[in-house]
CSV table of C-alpha atoms and ligand atoms in Angstrom, one decimal:
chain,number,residue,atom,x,y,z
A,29,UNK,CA,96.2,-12.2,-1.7
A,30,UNK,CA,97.8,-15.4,-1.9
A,31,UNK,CA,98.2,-17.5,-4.9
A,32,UNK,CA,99.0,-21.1,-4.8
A,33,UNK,CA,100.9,-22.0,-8.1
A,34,UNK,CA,103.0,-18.8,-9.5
A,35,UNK,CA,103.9,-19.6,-13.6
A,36,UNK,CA,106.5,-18.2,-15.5
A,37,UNK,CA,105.8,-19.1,-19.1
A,38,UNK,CA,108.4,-18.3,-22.2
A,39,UNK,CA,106.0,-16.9,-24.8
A,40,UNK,CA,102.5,-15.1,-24.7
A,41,UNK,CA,100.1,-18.5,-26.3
A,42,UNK,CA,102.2,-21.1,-24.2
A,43,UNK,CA,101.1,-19.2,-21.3
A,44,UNK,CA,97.4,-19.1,-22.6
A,45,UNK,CA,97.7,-22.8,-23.2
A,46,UNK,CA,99.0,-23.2,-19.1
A,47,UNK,CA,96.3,-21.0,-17.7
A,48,UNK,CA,93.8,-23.1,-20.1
A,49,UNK,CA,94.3,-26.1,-18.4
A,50,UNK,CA,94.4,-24.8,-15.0
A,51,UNK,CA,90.9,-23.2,-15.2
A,52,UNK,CA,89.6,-26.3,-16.7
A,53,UNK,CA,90.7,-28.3,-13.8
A,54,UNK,CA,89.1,-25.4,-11.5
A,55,UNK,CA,91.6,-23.1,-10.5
A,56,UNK,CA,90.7,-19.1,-11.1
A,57,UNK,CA,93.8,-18.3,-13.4
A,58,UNK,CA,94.6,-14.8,-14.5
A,59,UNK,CA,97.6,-14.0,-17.0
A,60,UNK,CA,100.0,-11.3,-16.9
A,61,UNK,CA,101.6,-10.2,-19.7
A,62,UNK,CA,105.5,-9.5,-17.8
A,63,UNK,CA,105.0,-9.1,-13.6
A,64,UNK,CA,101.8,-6.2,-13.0
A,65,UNK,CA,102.9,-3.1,-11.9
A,66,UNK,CA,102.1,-1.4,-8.4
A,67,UNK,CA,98.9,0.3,-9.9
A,68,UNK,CA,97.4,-3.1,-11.1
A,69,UNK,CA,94.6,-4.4,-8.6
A,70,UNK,CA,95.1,-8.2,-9.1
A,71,UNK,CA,91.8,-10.4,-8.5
A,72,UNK,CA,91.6,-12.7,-6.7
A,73,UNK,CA,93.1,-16.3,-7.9
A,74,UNK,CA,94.7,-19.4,-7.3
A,75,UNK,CA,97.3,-19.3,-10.1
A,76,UNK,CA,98.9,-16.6,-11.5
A,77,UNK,CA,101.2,-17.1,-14.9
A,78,UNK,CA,103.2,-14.4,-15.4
A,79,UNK,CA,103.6,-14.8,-19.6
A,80,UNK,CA,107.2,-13.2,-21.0
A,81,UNK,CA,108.5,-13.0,-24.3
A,82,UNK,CA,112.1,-14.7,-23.6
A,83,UNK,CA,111.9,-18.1,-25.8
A,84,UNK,CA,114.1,-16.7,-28.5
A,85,UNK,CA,116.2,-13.8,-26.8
A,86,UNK,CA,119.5,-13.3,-25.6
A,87,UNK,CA,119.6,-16.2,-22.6
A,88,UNK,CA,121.1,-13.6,-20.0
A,89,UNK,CA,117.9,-11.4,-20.7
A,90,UNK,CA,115.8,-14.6,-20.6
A,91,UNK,CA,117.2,-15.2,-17.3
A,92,UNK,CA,116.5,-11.8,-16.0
A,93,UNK,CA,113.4,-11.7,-16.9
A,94,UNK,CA,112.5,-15.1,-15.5
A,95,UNK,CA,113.9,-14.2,-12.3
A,96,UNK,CA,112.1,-11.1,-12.1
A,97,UNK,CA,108.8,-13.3,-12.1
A,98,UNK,CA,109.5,-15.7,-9.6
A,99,UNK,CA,110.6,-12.6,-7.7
A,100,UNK,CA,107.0,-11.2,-8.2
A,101,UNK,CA,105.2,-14.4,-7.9
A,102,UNK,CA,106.9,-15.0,-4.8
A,103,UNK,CA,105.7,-11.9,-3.3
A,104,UNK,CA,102.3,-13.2,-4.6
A,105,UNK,CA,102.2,-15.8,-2.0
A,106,UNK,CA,103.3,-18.8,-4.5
A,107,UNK,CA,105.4,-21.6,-2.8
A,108,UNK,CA,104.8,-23.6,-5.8
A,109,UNK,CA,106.3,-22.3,-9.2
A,110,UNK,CA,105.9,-24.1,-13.1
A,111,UNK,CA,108.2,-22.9,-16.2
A,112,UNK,CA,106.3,-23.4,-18.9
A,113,UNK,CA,107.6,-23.5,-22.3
A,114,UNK,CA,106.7,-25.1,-25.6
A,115,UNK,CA,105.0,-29.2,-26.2
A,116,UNK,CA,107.5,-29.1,-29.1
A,117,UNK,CA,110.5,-28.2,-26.5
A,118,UNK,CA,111.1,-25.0,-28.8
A,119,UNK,CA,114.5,-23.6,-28.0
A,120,UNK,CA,117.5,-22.4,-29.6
A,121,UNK,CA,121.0,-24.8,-29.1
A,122,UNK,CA,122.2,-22.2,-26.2
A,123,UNK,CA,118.5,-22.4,-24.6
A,124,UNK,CA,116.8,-20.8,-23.4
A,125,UNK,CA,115.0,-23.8,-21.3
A,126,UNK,CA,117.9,-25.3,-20.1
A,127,UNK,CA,119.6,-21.8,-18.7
A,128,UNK,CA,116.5,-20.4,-17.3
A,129,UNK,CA,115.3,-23.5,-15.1
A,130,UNK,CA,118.8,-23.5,-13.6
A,131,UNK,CA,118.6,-19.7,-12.9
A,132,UNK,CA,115.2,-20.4,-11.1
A,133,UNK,CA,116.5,-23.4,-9.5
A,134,UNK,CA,119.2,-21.6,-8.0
A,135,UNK,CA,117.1,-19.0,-6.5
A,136,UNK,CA,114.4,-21.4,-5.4
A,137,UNK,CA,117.8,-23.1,-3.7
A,138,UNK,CA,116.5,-26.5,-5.1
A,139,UNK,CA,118.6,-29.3,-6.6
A,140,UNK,CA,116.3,-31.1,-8.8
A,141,UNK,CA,113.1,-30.8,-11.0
A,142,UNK,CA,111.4,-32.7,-14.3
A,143,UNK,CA,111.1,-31.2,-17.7
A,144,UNK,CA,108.1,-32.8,-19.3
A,145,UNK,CA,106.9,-31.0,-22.9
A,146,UNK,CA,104.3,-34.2,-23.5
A,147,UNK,CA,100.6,-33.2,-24.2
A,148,UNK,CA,98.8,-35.9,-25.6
A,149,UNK,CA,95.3,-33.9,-26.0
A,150,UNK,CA,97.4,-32.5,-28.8
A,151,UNK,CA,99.3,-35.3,-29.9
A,152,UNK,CA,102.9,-34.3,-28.0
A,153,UNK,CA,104.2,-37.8,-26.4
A,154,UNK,CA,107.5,-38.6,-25.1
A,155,UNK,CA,108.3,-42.4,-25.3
A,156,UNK,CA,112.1,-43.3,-23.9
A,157,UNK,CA,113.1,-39.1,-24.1
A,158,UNK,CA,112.3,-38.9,-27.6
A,159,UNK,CA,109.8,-36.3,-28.3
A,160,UNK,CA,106.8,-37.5,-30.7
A,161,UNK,CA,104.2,-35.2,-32.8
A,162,UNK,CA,101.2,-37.4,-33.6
A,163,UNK,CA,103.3,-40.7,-35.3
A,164,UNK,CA,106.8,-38.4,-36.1
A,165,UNK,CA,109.7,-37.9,-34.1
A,166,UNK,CA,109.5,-34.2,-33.6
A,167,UNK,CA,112.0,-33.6,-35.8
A,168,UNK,CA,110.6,-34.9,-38.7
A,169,UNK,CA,107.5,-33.4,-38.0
A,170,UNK,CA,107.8,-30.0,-39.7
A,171,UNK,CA,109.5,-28.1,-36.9
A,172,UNK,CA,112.9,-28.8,-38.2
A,173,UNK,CA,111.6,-25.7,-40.6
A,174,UNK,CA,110.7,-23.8,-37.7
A,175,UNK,CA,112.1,-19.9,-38.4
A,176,UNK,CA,113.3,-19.4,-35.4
A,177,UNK,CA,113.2,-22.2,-33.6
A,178,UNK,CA,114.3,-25.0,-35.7
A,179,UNK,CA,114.2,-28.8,-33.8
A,180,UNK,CA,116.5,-31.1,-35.4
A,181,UNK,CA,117.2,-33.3,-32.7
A,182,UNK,CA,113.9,-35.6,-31.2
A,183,UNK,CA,116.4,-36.6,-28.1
A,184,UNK,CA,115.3,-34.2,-25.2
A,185,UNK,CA,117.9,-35.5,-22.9
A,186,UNK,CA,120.7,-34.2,-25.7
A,187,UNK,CA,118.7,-31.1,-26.3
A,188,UNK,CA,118.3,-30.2,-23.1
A,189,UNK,CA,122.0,-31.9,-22.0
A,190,UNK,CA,123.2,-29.0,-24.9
A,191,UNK,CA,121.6,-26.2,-22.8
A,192,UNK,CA,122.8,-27.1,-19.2
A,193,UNK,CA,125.4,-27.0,-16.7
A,194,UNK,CA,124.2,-30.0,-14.9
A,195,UNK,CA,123.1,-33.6,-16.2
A,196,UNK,CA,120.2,-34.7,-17.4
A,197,UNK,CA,118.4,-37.8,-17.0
A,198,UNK,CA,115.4,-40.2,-17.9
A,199,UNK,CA,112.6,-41.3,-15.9
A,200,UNK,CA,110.8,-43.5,-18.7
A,201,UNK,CA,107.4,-44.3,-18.8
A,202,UNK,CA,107.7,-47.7,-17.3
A,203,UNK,CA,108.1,-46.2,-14.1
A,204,UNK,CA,105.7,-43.5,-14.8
A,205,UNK,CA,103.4,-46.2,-15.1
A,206,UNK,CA,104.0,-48.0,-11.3
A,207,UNK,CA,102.2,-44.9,-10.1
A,208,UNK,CA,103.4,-42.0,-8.1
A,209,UNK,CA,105.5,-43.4,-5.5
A,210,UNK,CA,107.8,-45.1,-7.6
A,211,UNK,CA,107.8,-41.7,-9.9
A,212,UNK,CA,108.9,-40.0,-6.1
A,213,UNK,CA,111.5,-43.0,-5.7
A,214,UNK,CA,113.0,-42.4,-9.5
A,215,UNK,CA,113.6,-38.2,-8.9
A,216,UNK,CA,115.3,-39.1,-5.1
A,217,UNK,CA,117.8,-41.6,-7.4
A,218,UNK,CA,118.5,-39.2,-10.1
A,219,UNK,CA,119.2,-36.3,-7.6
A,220,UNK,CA,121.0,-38.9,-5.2
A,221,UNK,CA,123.4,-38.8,-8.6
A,222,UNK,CA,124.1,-35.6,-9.4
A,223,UNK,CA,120.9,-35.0,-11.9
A,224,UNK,CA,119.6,-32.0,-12.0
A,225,UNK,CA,117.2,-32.5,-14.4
A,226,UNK,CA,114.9,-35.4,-15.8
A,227,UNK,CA,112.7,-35.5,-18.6
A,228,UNK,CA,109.8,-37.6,-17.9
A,229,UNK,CA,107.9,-40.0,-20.3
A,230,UNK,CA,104.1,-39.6,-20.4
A,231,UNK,CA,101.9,-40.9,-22.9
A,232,UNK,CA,98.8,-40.3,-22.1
A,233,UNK,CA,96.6,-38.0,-19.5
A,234,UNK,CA,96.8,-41.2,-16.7
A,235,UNK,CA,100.8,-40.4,-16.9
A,236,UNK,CA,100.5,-36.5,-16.2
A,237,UNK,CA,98.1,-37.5,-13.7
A,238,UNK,CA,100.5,-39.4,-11.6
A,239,UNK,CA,103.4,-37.3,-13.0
A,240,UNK,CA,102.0,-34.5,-11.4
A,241,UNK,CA,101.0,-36.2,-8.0
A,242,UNK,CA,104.7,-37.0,-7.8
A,243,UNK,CA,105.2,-33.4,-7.9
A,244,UNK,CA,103.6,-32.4,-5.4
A,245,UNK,CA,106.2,-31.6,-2.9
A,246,UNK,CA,108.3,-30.1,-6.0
A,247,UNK,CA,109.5,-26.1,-5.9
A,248,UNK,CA,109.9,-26.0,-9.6
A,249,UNK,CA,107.8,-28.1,-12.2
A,250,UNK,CA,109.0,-27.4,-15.7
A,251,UNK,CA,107.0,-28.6,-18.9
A,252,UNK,CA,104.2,-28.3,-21.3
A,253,UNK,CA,100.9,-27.4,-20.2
A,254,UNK,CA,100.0,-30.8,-20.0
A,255,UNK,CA,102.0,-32.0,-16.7
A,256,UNK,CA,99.9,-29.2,-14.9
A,257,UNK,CA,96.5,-31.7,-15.2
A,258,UNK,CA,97.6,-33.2,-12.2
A,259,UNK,CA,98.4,-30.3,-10.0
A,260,UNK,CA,95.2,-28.7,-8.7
A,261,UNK,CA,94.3,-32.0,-7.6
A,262,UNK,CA,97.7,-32.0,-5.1
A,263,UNK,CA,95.8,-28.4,-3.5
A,264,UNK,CA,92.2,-29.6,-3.6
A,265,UNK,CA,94.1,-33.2,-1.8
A,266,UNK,CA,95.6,-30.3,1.1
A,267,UNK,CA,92.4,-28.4,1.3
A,268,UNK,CA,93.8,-25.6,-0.1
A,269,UNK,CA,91.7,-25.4,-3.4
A,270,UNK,CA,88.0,-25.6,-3.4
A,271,UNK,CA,86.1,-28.2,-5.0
A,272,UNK,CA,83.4,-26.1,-7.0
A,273,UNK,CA,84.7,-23.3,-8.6
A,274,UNK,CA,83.4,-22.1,-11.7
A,275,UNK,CA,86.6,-20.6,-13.3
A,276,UNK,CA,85.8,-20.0,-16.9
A,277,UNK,CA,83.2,-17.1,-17.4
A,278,UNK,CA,83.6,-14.0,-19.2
A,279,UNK,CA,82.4,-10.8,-20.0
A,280,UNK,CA,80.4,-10.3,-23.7
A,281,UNK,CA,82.4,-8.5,-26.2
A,282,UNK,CA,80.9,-7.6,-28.8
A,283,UNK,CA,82.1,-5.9,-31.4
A,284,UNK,CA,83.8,-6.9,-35.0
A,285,UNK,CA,86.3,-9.4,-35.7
A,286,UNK,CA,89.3,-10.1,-37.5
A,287,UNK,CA,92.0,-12.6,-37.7
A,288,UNK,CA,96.0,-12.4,-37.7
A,289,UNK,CA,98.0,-15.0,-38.8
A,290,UNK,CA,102.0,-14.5,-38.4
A,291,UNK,CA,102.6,-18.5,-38.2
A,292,UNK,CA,104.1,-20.5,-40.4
A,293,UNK,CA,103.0,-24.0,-38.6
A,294,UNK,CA,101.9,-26.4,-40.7
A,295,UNK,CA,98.6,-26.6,-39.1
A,296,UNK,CA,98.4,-22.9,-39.1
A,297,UNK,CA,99.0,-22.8,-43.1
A,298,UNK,CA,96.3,-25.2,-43.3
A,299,UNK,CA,93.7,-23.2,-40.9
A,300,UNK,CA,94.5,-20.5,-43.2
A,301,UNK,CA,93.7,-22.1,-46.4
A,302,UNK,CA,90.5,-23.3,-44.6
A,303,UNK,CA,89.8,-19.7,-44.0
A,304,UNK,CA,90.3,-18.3,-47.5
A,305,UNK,CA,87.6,-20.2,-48.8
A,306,UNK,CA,84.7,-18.4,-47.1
A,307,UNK,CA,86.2,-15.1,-46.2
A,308,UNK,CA,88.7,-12.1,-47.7
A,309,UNK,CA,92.6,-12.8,-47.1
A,310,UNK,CA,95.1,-10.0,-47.7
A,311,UNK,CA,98.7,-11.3,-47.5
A,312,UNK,CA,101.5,-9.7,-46.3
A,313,UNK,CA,105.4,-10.0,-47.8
A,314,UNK,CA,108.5,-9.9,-45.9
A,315,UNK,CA,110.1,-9.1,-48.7
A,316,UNK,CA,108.2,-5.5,-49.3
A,317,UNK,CA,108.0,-4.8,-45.7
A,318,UNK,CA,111.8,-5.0,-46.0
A,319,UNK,CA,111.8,-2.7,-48.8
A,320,UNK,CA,109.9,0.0,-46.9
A,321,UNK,CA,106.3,-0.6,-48.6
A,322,UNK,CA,103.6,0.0,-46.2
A,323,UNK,CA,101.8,-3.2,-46.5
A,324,UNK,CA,100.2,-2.5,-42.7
A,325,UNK,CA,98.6,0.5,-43.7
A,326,UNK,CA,97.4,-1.5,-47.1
A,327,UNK,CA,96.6,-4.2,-45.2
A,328,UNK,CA,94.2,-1.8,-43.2
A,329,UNK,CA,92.8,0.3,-45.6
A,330,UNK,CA,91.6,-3.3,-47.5
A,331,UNK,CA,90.3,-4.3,-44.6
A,332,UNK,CA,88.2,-2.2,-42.8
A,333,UNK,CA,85.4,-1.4,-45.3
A,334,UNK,CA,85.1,-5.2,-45.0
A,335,UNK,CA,84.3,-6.0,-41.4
A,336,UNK,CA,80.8,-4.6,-41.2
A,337,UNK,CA,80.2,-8.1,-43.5
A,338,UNK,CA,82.0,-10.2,-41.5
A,339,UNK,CA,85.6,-11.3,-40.1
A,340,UNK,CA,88.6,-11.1,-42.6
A,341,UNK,CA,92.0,-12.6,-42.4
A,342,UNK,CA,95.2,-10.9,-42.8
A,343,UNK,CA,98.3,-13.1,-42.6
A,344,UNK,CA,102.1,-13.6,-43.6
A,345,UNK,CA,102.1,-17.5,-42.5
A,346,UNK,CA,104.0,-18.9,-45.8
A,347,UNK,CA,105.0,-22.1,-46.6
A,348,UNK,CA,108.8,-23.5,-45.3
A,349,UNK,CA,110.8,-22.5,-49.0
A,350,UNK,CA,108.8,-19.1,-49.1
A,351,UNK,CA,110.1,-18.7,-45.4
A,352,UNK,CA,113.4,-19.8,-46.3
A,353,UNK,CA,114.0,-17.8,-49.4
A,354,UNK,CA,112.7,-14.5,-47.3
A,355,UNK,CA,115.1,-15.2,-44.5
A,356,UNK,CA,117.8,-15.7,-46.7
A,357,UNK,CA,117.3,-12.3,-48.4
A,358,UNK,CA,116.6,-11.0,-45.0
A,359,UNK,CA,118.1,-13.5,-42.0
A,360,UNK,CA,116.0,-15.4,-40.0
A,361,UNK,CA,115.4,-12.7,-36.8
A,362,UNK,CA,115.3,-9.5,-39.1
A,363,UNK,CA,112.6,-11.1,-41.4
A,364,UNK,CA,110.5,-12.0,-38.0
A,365,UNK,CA,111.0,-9.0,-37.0
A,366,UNK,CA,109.5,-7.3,-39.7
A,367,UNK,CA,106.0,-9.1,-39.7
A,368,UNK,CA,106.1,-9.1,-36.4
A,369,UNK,CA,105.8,-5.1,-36.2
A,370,UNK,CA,103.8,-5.3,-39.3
A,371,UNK,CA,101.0,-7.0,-37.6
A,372,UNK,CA,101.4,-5.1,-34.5
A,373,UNK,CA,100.2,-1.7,-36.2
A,374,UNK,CA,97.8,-3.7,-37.8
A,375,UNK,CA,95.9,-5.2,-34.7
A,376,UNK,CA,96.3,-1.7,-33.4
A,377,UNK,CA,94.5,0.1,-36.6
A,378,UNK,CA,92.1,-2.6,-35.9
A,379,UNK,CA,90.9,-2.3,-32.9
A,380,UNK,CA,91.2,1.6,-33.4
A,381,UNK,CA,88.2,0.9,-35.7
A,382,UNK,CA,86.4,-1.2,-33.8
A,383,UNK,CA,87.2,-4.6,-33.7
A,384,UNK,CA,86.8,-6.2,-30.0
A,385,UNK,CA,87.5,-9.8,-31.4
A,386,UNK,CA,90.7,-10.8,-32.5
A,387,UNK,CA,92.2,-14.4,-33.3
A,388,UNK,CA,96.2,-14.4,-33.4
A,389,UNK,CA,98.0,-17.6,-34.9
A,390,UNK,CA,101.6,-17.6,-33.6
A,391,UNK,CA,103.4,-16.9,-30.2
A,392,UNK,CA,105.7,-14.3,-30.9
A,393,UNK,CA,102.9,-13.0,-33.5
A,394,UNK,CA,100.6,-12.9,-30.5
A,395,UNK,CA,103.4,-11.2,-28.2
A,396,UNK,CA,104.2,-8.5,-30.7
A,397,UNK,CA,100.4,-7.9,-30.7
A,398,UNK,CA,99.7,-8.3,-27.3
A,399,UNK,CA,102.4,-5.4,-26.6
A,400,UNK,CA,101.3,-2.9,-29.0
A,401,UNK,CA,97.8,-3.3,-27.8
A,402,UNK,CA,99.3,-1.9,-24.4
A,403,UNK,CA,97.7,-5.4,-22.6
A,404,UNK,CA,98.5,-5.9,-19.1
A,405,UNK,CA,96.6,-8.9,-18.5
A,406,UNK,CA,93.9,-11.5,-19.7
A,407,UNK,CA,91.1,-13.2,-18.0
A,408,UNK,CA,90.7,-16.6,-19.0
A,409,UNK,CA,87.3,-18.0,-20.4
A,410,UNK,CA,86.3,-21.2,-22.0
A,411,UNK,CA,88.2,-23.2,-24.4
A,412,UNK,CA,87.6,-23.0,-28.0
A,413,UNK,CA,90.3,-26.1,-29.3
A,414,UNK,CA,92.9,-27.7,-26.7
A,415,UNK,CA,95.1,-25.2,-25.2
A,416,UNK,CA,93.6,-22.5,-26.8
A,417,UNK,CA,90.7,-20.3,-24.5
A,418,UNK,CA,88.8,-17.2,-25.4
A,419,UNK,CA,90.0,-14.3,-23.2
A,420,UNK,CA,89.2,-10.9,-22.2
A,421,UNK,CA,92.0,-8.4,-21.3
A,422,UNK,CA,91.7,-6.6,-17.8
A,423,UNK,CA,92.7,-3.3,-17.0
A,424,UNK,CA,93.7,-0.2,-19.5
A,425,UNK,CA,95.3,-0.8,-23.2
A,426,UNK,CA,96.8,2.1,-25.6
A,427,UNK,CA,93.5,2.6,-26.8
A,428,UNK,CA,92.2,3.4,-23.5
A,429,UNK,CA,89.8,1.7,-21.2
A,430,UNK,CA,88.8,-0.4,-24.2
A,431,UNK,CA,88.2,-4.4,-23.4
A,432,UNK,CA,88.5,-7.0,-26.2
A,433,UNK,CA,88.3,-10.5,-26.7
A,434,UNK,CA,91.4,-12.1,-27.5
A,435,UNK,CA,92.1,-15.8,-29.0
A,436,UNK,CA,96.4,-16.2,-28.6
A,437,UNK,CA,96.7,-19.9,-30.6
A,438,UNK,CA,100.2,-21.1,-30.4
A,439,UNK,CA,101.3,-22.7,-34.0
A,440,UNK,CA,100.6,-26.4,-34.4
A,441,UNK,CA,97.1,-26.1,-32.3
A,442,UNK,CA,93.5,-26.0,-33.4
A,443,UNK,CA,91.4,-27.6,-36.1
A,444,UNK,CA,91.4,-26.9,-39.2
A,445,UNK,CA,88.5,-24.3,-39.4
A,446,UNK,CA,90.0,-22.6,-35.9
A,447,UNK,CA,89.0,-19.4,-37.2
A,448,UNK,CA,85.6,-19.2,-38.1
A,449,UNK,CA,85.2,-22.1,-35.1
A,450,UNK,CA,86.8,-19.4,-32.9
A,451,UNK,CA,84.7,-16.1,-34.1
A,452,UNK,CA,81.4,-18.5,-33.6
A,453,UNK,CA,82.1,-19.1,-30.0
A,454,UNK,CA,83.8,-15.5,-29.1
A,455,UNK,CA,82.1,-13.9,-26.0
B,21,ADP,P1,104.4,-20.3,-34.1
B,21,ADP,O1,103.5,-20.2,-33.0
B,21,ADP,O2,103.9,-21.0,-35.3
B,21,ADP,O3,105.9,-20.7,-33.8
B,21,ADP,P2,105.4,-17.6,-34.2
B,21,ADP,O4,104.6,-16.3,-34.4
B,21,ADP,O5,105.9,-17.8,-32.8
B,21,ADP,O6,104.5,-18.8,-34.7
B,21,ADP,O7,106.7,-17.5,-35.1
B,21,ADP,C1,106.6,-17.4,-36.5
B,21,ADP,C2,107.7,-16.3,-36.8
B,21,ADP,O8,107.8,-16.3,-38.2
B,21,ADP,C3,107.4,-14.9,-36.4
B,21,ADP,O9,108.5,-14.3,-36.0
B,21,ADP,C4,106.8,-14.3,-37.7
B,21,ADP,O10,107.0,-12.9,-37.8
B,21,ADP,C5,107.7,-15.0,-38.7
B,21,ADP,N1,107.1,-15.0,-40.1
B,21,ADP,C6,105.8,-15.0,-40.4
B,21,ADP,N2,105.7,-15.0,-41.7
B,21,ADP,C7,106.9,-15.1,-42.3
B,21,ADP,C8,107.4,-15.2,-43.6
B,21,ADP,N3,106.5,-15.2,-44.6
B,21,ADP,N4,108.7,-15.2,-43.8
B,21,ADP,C9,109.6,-15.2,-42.7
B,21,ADP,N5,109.2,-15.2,-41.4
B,21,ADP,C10,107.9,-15.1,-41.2
């Protein structure tokens, strides 16, 4: 097998989000969830995103981890490699963005590449380095409440100038709109002084387009999911990529359904609310999990008499001072913790009963799921809101031989009724 693009992406829905985009431009995309082992048989694809749970842990593990993939990626056949991380740049002030591309950099032996977060499908634009979400500088735009990612700064060049060895520069959208060549000319002038890194305006598709066309004689592309619109043309332009591909179908699944909230997005707390009003909500509460209740168990014994009638929601998403006041009692990485194996035995009493459809709000909610449902890897199907597809897991799980249906939805995406929108158009 050889693959053409091999992604590394720094939490389990921002590498959903990647591989969403990739299949709708017509490359067959499968997701791992860390590098497969020698007993997975890997289908055939063009892409390959290797998803790892590193945004938020120790940057010498994120490193390792990251390098592992490229290492596995590049015995995949890749010689074209994209670090994805979050459209809302989500990092702590030590990285881990800024660390990790220079780790892969140095092993790719490259001296440059772009960081670009922008996806304006969803609203993400950067205008002059400054990072916008719809009409606010990002941080005013509730992720300066993030728990454990809070963005205070909308500056990308400081926030990623914080995290690097190397400087960082600009290549602002005025360029970005000449068209690619003058994109190409701006990265030889910022390497040609010492740059390592750019961020890139875009604000729109047309600038991802030629963004990415500029990229294609790049190693190492980092960004959102957004700056990857313009790859698959750069393979189908070499003949490498064929032109009618039908990359999105998947198996049926059905079964019952159930939702998992562990985000405390703003646009998650409203999708929840949205829920509530048509369907049962049990809520979980940092502050008893902390105390030893067993609200998972509770949780589960609620809900399963309920699913023959229909989906139910079982959350912890709260809003920013009920957040606060937990993870003051708690701290901020202990209290996430806690929900986070909370919902883990959860999806796994689940799906123990039966459910085959699952919606999870929240990237490390959907990574502590995703490993206690022993997944190795998704298939990725059609998209239900931007940057969030239905998927089907490949392979074994804990539960055995069992396939299910799986919605990852990273924070701040989706409409308001995601849920229910979701569960209507679930395999
Ligand atoms: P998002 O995609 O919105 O960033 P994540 O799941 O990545 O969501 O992150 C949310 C974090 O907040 C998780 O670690 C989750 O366990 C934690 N969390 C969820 N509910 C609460 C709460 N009520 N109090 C404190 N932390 C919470």
């Amino acid at each position: 097998m050889t693959i053409l693009l091999g992604c590394i992406a720094d939490d389990y829905t921002g590498a959903t989000d990647l591989a969403n985009t990739l299949v709708r431009q017509g490359m067959r995309t499968v997701q791992y969830f860390g590098p497969p082992g020698d007993d997975v048989v890997v289908p055939e694809a063009d892409a390959i995103v290797i998803a790892l749970k590193s945004r938020t842990n120790p940057v010498d593990e994120a490193i390792e981890q990251s390098l592992d993939a490229l290492n596995w990626l590049q015995g995949a056949g890749a010689a074209q490699f994209f670090f994805k991380y979050c459209s809302t740049f989500d990092s702590t002030p030590q990285g881990n963005i800024g660390p990790v591309t220079e780790a892969l950099l140095d092993a790719l032996d490259e001296d440059f590449t772009i960081a670009c977060p922008a996806f304006p499908e969803n609203g993400r634009t950067i205008c002059y380095g400054y990072l916008f979400v719809g009409d606010k500088l990002l941080s005013e735009s509730g992720m300066e409440n993030h728990p454990l990612t809070p963005m205070t700064d909308a500056s990308l060049v400081r926030v990623l100038d914080a995290q690097t060895r190397h400087p960082v520069g600009l290549v602002d959208h005025r360029t970005v709109a000449l068209g690619p060549d003058q994109v190409r000319d701006a990265f030889a002038a910022m390497r040609s002084t010492g740059h390592l890194h750019a961020i890139v305006d875009a604000l729109n598709d047309d600038d991802l387009l030629t963004i990415g066309t500029a990229c294609a004689d790049r190693k190492l592309i980092t960004g959102g999911s957004g700056v990857a619109l313009g790859l698959p043309e750069n393979f189908r332009r070499a003949g490498k990529l064929s032109t009618d591909t039908v990359a999105d179908q998947l198996p049926s699944m059905p079964g019952l359904s159930a939702v998992l909230s562990g985000s405390c997005s703003q646009a998650t707390l409203a999708q929840v609310k949205a829920m509530q009003r048509s369907r049962p909500s049990y809520q979980l509460d940092p502050l008893k999990l902390a105390a030893d209740e067993d609200q998972a168990g509770a949780a589960l014994a609620w809900a399963l008499p309920l699913l023959a009638d229909g989906p139910a929601l079982i959350y912890a998403s709260a809003a920013p001072d009920d957040v606060r006041a937990a993870q003051d009692k708690l701290g901020g990485q202990a209290a996430g913790a806690l929900v986070e194996a909370a919902m883990a035995k959860i999806a796994v009493g689940l799906v123990e009963a039966g459910v085959r459809r699952l919606v999870v709000a929240g990237g490390e909610t959907s990574g502590a799921v995703v490993q206690a449902l022993g997944v190795d890897g998704i298939r990725i199907g059609p998209q239900i809101d931007p940057g969030v597809p239905w998927t089907t897991t490949m392979g074994t799980t804990t539960i055995g031989r069992t396939e299910l249906a799986l919605a990852l939805k990273s924070g701040n995406f989706g409409v308001e009724d995601f849920f229910l929108k979701a569960l209507d158009c679930a395999p």
